[in-house]
Amino acid sequence: MQCALRLEKSVNQSLLDLHQLASEKSDAHLCHFLQSHCLNHQVEFIKELGDHITTLHKMGTPEVGMAEYLFDKLTLGDSDKKN
């Protein structure tokens, strides 16, 4: 999950760089699109991943194998039922 967080932060930084370039080139449409459809969602997802990582650490993972199983079942839900 920490790798996913690093990847999301990298994607977010790339989007911020693109937004900066669009701003410098006075491309208001691209700036608006990035803000409304990409950047806000990225920030929310990064926070959610960070919260999950904090919860896992509080539960004692990776030292406690059962903690990760319980986290998956209680927090992420049972994905098998969705398929």
mmCIF file of N, CA and C in Angstrom:
data_model
loop_
_atom_site.group_PDB
_atom_site.id
_atom_site.type_symbol
_atom_site.label_atom_id
_atom_site.label_comp_id
_atom_site.label_asym_id
_atom_site.label_seq_id
_atom_site.Cartn_x
_atom_site.Cartn_y
_atom_site.Cartn_z
ATOM 1 N N MET A 1 0.828 -1.184 0.000
ATOM 2 C CA MET A 1 0.000 0.000 0.000
ATOM 3 C C MET A 1 0.879 1.257 0.000
ATOM 4 N N GLN A 2 2.045 1.156 0.608
ATOM 5 C CA GLN A 2 2.953 2.306 0.604
ATOM 6 C C GLN A 2 3.471 2.599 -0.800
ATOM 7 N N CYS A 3 3.648 1.557 -1.600
ATOM 8 C CA CYS A 3 4.055 1.758 -3.000
ATOM 9 C C CYS A 3 2.954 2.479 -3.775
ATOM 10 N N ALA A 4 1.713 2.109 -3.510
ATOM 11 C CA ALA A 4 0.584 2.774 -4.168
ATOM 12 C C ALA A 4 0.535 4.247 -3.784
ATOM 13 N N LEU A 5 0.815 4.542 -2.522
ATOM 14 C CA LEU A 5 0.822 5.935 -2.068
ATOM 15 C C LEU A 5 1.920 6.729 -2.772
ATOM 16 N N ARG A 6 3.114 6.140 -2.882
ATOM 17 C CA ARG A 6 4.204 6.827 -3.589
ATOM 18 C C ARG A 6 3.836 7.067 -5.050
ATOM 19 N N LEU A 7 3.211 6.084 -5.680
ATOM 20 C CA LEU A 7 2.799 6.225 -7.078
ATOM 21 C C LEU A 7 1.759 7.332 -7.229
ATOM 22 N N GLU A 8 0.780 7.369 -6.342
ATOM 23 C CA GLU A 8 -0.255 8.408 -6.405
ATOM 24 C C GLU A 8 0.343 9.795 -6.192
ATOM 25 N N LYS A 9 1.314 9.905 -5.298
ATOM 26 C CA LYS A 9 1.976 11.196 -5.080
ATOM 27 C C LYS A 9 2.755 11.616 -6.322
ATOM 28 N N SER A 10 3.360 10.650 -6.998
ATOM 29 C CA SER A 10 4.094 10.946 -8.229
ATOM 30 C C SER A 10 3.145 11.414 -9.331
ATOM 31 N N VAL A 11 2.018 10.739 -9.467
ATOM 32 C CA VAL A 11 1.011 11.140 -10.455
ATOM 33 C C VAL A 11 0.491 12.533 -10.129
ATOM 34 N N ASN A 12 0.238 12.785 -8.846
ATOM 35 C CA ASN A 12 -0.254 14.094 -8.423
ATOM 36 C C ASN A 12 0.753 15.191 -8.770
ATOM 37 N N GLN A 13 2.038 14.928 -8.549
ATOM 38 C CA GLN A 13 3.055 15.925 -8.869
ATOM 39 C C GLN A 13 3.100 16.190 -10.373
ATOM 40 N N SER A 14 2.944 15.144 -11.174
ATOM 41 C CA SER A 14 2.915 15.320 -12.627
ATOM 42 C C SER A 14 1.717 16.161 -13.055
ATOM 43 N N LEU A 15 0.574 15.930 -12.422
ATOM 44 C CA LEU A 15 -0.611 16.736 -12.727
ATOM 45 C C LEU A 15 -0.411 18.190 -12.309
ATOM 46 N N LEU A 16 0.238 18.400 -11.167
ATOM 47 C CA LEU A 16 0.534 19.769 -10.730
ATOM 48 C C LEU A 16 1.479 20.464 -11.707
ATOM 49 N N ASP A 17 2.476 19.723 -12.195
ATOM 50 C CA ASP A 17 3.401 20.283 -13.187
ATOM 51 C C ASP A 17 2.660 20.650 -14.475
ATOM 52 N N LEU A 18 1.757 19.778 -14.908
ATOM 53 C CA LEU A 18 0.965 20.055 -16.105
ATOM 54 C C LEU A 18 0.066 21.266 -15.885
ATOM 55 N N HIS A 19 -0.521 21.368 -14.704
ATOM 56 C CA HIS A 19 -1.373 22.519 -14.375
ATOM 57 C C HIS A 19 -0.551 23.805 -14.408
ATOM 58 N N GLN A 20 0.664 23.756 -13.881
ATOM 59 C CA GLN A 20 1.541 24.929 -13.888
ATOM 60 C C GLN A 20 1.864 25.342 -15.322
ATOM 61 N N LEU A 21 2.163 24.371 -16.173
ATOM 62 C CA LEU A 21 2.458 24.660 -17.576
ATOM 63 C C LEU A 21 1.235 25.259 -18.277
ATOM 64 N N ALA A 22 0.066 24.691 -18.021
ATOM 65 C CA ALA A 22 -1.167 25.220 -18.619
ATOM 66 C C ALA A 22 -1.427 26.641 -18.144
ATOM 67 N N SER A 23 -1.125 26.902 -16.892
ATOM 68 C CA SER A 23 -1.301 28.248 -16.344
ATOM 69 C C SER A 23 -0.338 29.233 -17.005
ATOM 70 N N GLU A 24 0.910 28.812 -17.179
ATOM 71 C CA GLU A 24 1.903 29.671 -17.828
ATOM 72 C C GLU A 24 1.526 29.967 -19.281
ATOM 73 N N LYS A 25 0.880 29.018 -19.936
ATOM 74 C CA LYS A 25 0.471 29.183 -21.338
ATOM 75 C C LYS A 25 -0.935 29.769 -21.461
ATOM 76 N N SER A 26 -1.518 30.171 -20.334
ATOM 77 C CA SER A 26 -2.858 30.781 -20.286
ATOM 78 C C SER A 26 -3.947 29.876 -20.857
ATOM 79 N N ASP A 27 -3.836 28.593 -20.580
ATOM 80 C CA ASP A 27 -4.846 27.631 -21.029
ATOM 81 C C ASP A 27 -5.838 27.393 -19.885
ATOM 82 N N ALA A 28 -6.829 28.275 -19.811
ATOM 83 C CA ALA A 28 -7.799 28.231 -18.715
ATOM 84 C C ALA A 28 -8.641 26.961 -18.746
ATOM 85 N N HIS A 29 -8.941 26.460 -19.931
ATOM 86 C CA HIS A 29 -9.762 25.249 -20.040
ATOM 87 C C HIS A 29 -9.043 24.038 -19.450
ATOM 88 N N LEU A 30 -7.768 23.890 -19.774
ATOM 89 C CA LEU A 30 -7.006 22.769 -19.227
ATOM 90 C C LEU A 30 -6.840 22.916 -17.715
ATOM 91 N N CYS A 31 -6.580 24.117 -17.251
ATOM 92 C CA CYS A 31 -6.460 24.357 -15.803
ATOM 93 C C CYS A 31 -7.739 23.951 -15.086
ATOM 94 N N HIS A 32 -8.869 24.381 -15.624
ATOM 95 C CA HIS A 32 -10.158 24.042 -15.009
ATOM 96 C C HIS A 32 -10.395 22.533 -15.028
ATOM 97 N N PHE A 33 -10.101 21.903 -16.163
ATOM 98 C CA PHE A 33 -10.285 20.456 -16.275
ATOM 99 C C PHE A 33 -9.434 19.718 -15.248
ATOM 100 N N LEU A 34 -8.168 20.089 -15.149
ATOM 101 C CA LEU A 34 -7.278 19.418 -14.202
ATOM 102 C C LEU A 34 -7.748 19.604 -12.765
ATOM 103 N N GLN A 35 -8.178 20.813 -12.435
ATOM 104 C CA GLN A 35 -8.645 21.072 -11.071
ATOM 105 C C GLN A 35 -9.917 20.304 -10.753
ATOM 106 N N SER A 36 -10.862 20.316 -11.671
ATOM 107 C CA SER A 36 -12.172 19.732 -11.363
ATOM 108 C C SER A 36 -12.237 18.218 -11.563
ATOM 109 N N HIS A 37 -11.410 17.661 -12.446
ATOM 110 C CA HIS A 37 -11.513 16.232 -12.748
ATOM 111 C C HIS A 37 -10.318 15.401 -12.295
ATOM 112 N N CYS A 38 -9.222 16.026 -11.948
ATOM 113 C CA CYS A 38 -8.030 15.236 -11.622
ATOM 114 C C CYS A 38 -7.455 15.551 -10.245
ATOM 115 N N LEU A 39 -7.079 16.790 -10.045
ATOM 116 C CA LEU A 39 -6.326 17.144 -8.840
ATOM 117 C C LEU A 39 -7.113 16.916 -7.552
ATOM 118 N N ASN A 40 -8.366 17.319 -7.519
ATOM 119 C CA ASN A 40 -9.156 17.137 -6.298
ATOM 120 C C ASN A 40 -9.317 15.660 -5.958
ATOM 121 N N HIS A 41 -9.543 14.833 -6.970
ATOM 122 C CA HIS A 41 -9.697 13.397 -6.749
ATOM 123 C C HIS A 41 -8.385 12.777 -6.279
ATOM 124 N N GLN A 42 -7.276 13.232 -6.843
ATOM 125 C CA GLN A 42 -5.971 12.720 -6.435
ATOM 126 C C GLN A 42 -5.716 13.004 -4.959
ATOM 127 N N VAL A 43 -5.983 14.222 -4.537
ATOM 128 C CA VAL A 43 -5.742 14.607 -3.144
ATOM 129 C C VAL A 43 -6.602 13.764 -2.203
ATOM 130 N N GLU A 44 -7.862 13.569 -2.560
ATOM 131 C CA GLU A 44 -8.755 12.751 -1.729
ATOM 132 C C GLU A 44 -8.251 11.314 -1.636
ATOM 133 N N PHE A 45 -7.798 10.766 -2.757
ATOM 134 C CA PHE A 45 -7.330 9.383 -2.767
ATOM 135 C C PHE A 45 -6.022 9.237 -1.996
ATOM 136 N N ILE A 46 -5.135 10.216 -2.116
ATOM 137 C CA ILE A 46 -3.879 10.188 -1.365
ATOM 138 C C ILE A 46 -4.169 10.208 0.131
ATOM 139 N N LYS A 47 -5.118 11.034 0.550
ATOM 140 C CA LYS A 47 -5.486 11.073 1.965
ATOM 141 C C LYS A 47 -6.065 9.739 2.414
ATOM 142 N N GLU A 48 -6.920 9.148 1.587
ATOM 143 C CA GLU A 48 -7.520 7.856 1.932
ATOM 144 C C GLU A 48 -6.453 6.772 2.078
ATOM 145 N N LEU A 49 -5.513 6.724 1.145
ATOM 146 C CA LEU A 49 -4.426 5.750 1.245
ATOM 147 C C LEU A 49 -3.594 5.980 2.502
ATOM 148 N N GLY A 50 -3.288 7.236 2.789
ATOM 149 C CA GLY A 50 -2.533 7.555 3.999
ATOM 150 C C GLY A 50 -3.262 7.116 5.254
ATOM 151 N N ASP A 51 -4.571 7.317 5.278
ATOM 152 C CA ASP A 51 -5.375 6.877 6.423
ATOM 153 C C ASP A 51 -5.342 5.361 6.567
ATOM 154 N N HIS A 52 -5.421 4.642 5.456
ATOM 155 C CA HIS A 52 -5.357 3.177 5.504
ATOM 156 C C HIS A 52 -3.999 2.706 6.023
ATOM 157 N N ILE A 53 -2.936 3.333 5.573
ATOM 158 C CA ILE A 53 -1.595 2.960 6.027
ATOM 159 C C ILE A 53 -1.463 3.204 7.525
ATOM 160 N N THR A 54 -1.980 4.332 8.003
ATOM 161 C CA THR A 54 -1.951 4.627 9.436
ATOM 162 C C THR A 54 -2.719 3.570 10.218
ATOM 163 N N THR A 55 -3.879 3.189 9.727
ATOM 164 C CA THR A 55 -4.685 2.164 10.392
ATOM 165 C C THR A 55 -3.939 0.839 10.447
ATOM 166 N N LEU A 56 -3.305 0.466 9.343
ATOM 167 C CA LEU A 56 -2.543 -0.782 9.321
ATOM 168 C C LEU A 56 -1.411 -0.760 10.339
ATOM 169 N N HIS A 57 -0.710 0.354 10.452
ATOM 170 C CA HIS A 57 0.375 0.457 11.429
ATOM 171 C C HIS A 57 -0.159 0.340 12.849
ATOM 172 N N LYS A 58 -1.297 0.955 13.114
ATOM 173 C CA LYS A 58 -1.897 0.876 14.448
ATOM 174 C C LYS A 58 -2.330 -0.547 14.784
ATOM 175 N N MET A 59 -2.696 -1.309 13.751
ATOM 176 C CA MET A 59 -3.132 -2.692 13.969
ATOM 177 C C MET A 59 -1.948 -3.638 14.142
ATOM 178 N N GLY A 60 -0.744 -3.170 13.879
ATOM 179 C CA GLY A 60 0.439 -3.990 14.101
ATOM 180 C C GLY A 60 0.983 -4.702 12.890
ATOM 181 N N THR A 61 0.547 -4.345 11.699
ATOM 182 C CA THR A 61 1.110 -4.989 10.519
ATOM 183 C C THR A 61 2.504 -4.441 10.275
ATOM 184 N N PRO A 62 3.435 -5.165 9.729
ATOM 185 C CA PRO A 62 3.353 -6.539 9.240
ATOM 186 C C PRO A 62 3.620 -7.592 10.316
ATOM 187 N N GLU A 63 3.873 -7.179 11.556
ATOM 188 C CA GLU A 63 4.194 -8.141 12.603
ATOM 189 C C GLU A 63 3.034 -9.088 12.899
ATOM 190 N N VAL A 64 1.806 -8.597 12.794
ATOM 191 C CA VAL A 64 0.627 -9.405 13.110
ATOM 192 C C VAL A 64 -0.091 -9.743 11.806
ATOM 193 N N GLY A 65 0.047 -10.992 11.364
ATOM 194 C CA GLY A 65 -0.546 -11.403 10.096
ATOM 195 C C GLY A 65 -2.058 -11.288 10.067
ATOM 196 N N MET A 66 -2.703 -11.521 11.189
ATOM 197 C CA MET A 66 -4.163 -11.459 11.256
ATOM 198 C C MET A 66 -4.665 -10.028 11.075
ATOM 199 N N ALA A 67 -3.862 -9.043 11.435
ATOM 200 C CA ALA A 67 -4.276 -7.641 11.327
ATOM 201 C C ALA A 67 -4.551 -7.263 9.877
ATOM 202 N N GLU A 68 -3.688 -7.696 8.977
ATOM 203 C CA GLU A 68 -3.888 -7.367 7.560
ATOM 204 C C GLU A 68 -5.150 -8.035 7.019
ATOM 205 N N TYR A 69 -5.381 -9.269 7.411
ATOM 206 C CA TYR A 69 -6.597 -9.974 6.989
ATOM 207 C C TYR A 69 -7.840 -9.239 7.482
ATOM 208 N N LEU A 70 -7.860 -8.871 8.759
ATOM 209 C CA LEU A 70 -9.007 -8.158 9.322
ATOM 210 C C LEU A 70 -9.199 -6.802 8.658
ATOM 211 N N PHE A 71 -8.094 -6.111 8.382
ATOM 212 C CA PHE A 71 -8.179 -4.821 7.697
ATOM 213 C C PHE A 71 -8.847 -4.990 6.338
ATOM 214 N N ASP A 72 -8.409 -5.992 5.587
ATOM 215 C CA ASP A 72 -9.001 -6.252 4.267
ATOM 216 C C ASP A 72 -10.496 -6.507 4.372
ATOM 217 N N LYS A 73 -10.893 -7.332 5.311
ATOM 218 C CA LYS A 73 -12.304 -7.702 5.440
ATOM 219 C C LYS A 73 -13.158 -6.551 5.959
ATOM 220 N N LEU A 74 -12.666 -5.816 6.950
ATOM 221 C CA LEU A 74 -13.477 -4.795 7.602
ATOM 222 C C LEU A 74 -13.432 -3.443 6.896
ATOM 223 N N THR A 75 -12.292 -3.087 6.337
ATOM 224 C CA THR A 75 -12.139 -1.768 5.728
ATOM 225 C C THR A 75 -12.397 -1.783 4.228
ATOM 226 N N LEU A 76 -11.801 -2.724 3.549
ATOM 227 C CA LEU A 76 -11.908 -2.755 2.093
ATOM 228 C C LEU A 76 -13.110 -3.558 1.625
ATOM 229 N N GLY A 77 -13.677 -4.378 2.480
ATOM 230 C CA GLY A 77 -14.844 -5.169 2.111
ATOM 231 C C GLY A 77 -14.448 -6.464 1.449
ATOM 232 N N ASP A 78 -15.436 -7.262 1.168
ATOM 233 C CA ASP A 78 -15.218 -8.560 0.537
ATOM 234 C C ASP A 78 -15.407 -8.412 -0.964
ATOM 235 N N SER A 79 -14.310 -8.271 -1.696
ATOM 236 C CA SER A 79 -14.379 -8.032 -3.143
ATOM 237 C C SER A 79 -14.898 -9.250 -3.901
ATOM 238 N N ASP A 80 -14.809 -10.444 -3.300
ATOM 239 C CA ASP A 80 -15.302 -11.643 -3.980
ATOM 240 C C ASP A 80 -16.805 -11.584 -4.200
ATOM 241 N N LYS A 81 -17.531 -10.937 -3.311
ATOM 242 C CA LYS A 81 -18.980 -10.858 -3.429
ATOM 243 C C LYS A 81 -19.405 -9.944 -4.567
ATOM 244 N N LYS A 82 -18.532 -9.026 -4.979
ATOM 245 C CA LYS A 82 -18.860 -8.072 -6.035
ATOM 246 C C LYS A 82 -18.742 -8.694 -7.415
ATOM 247 N N ASN A 83 -17.972 -9.749 -7.551
ATOM 248 C CA ASN A 83 -17.731 -10.360 -8.865
ATOM 249 C C ASN A 83 -18.764 -11.386 -9.193
#
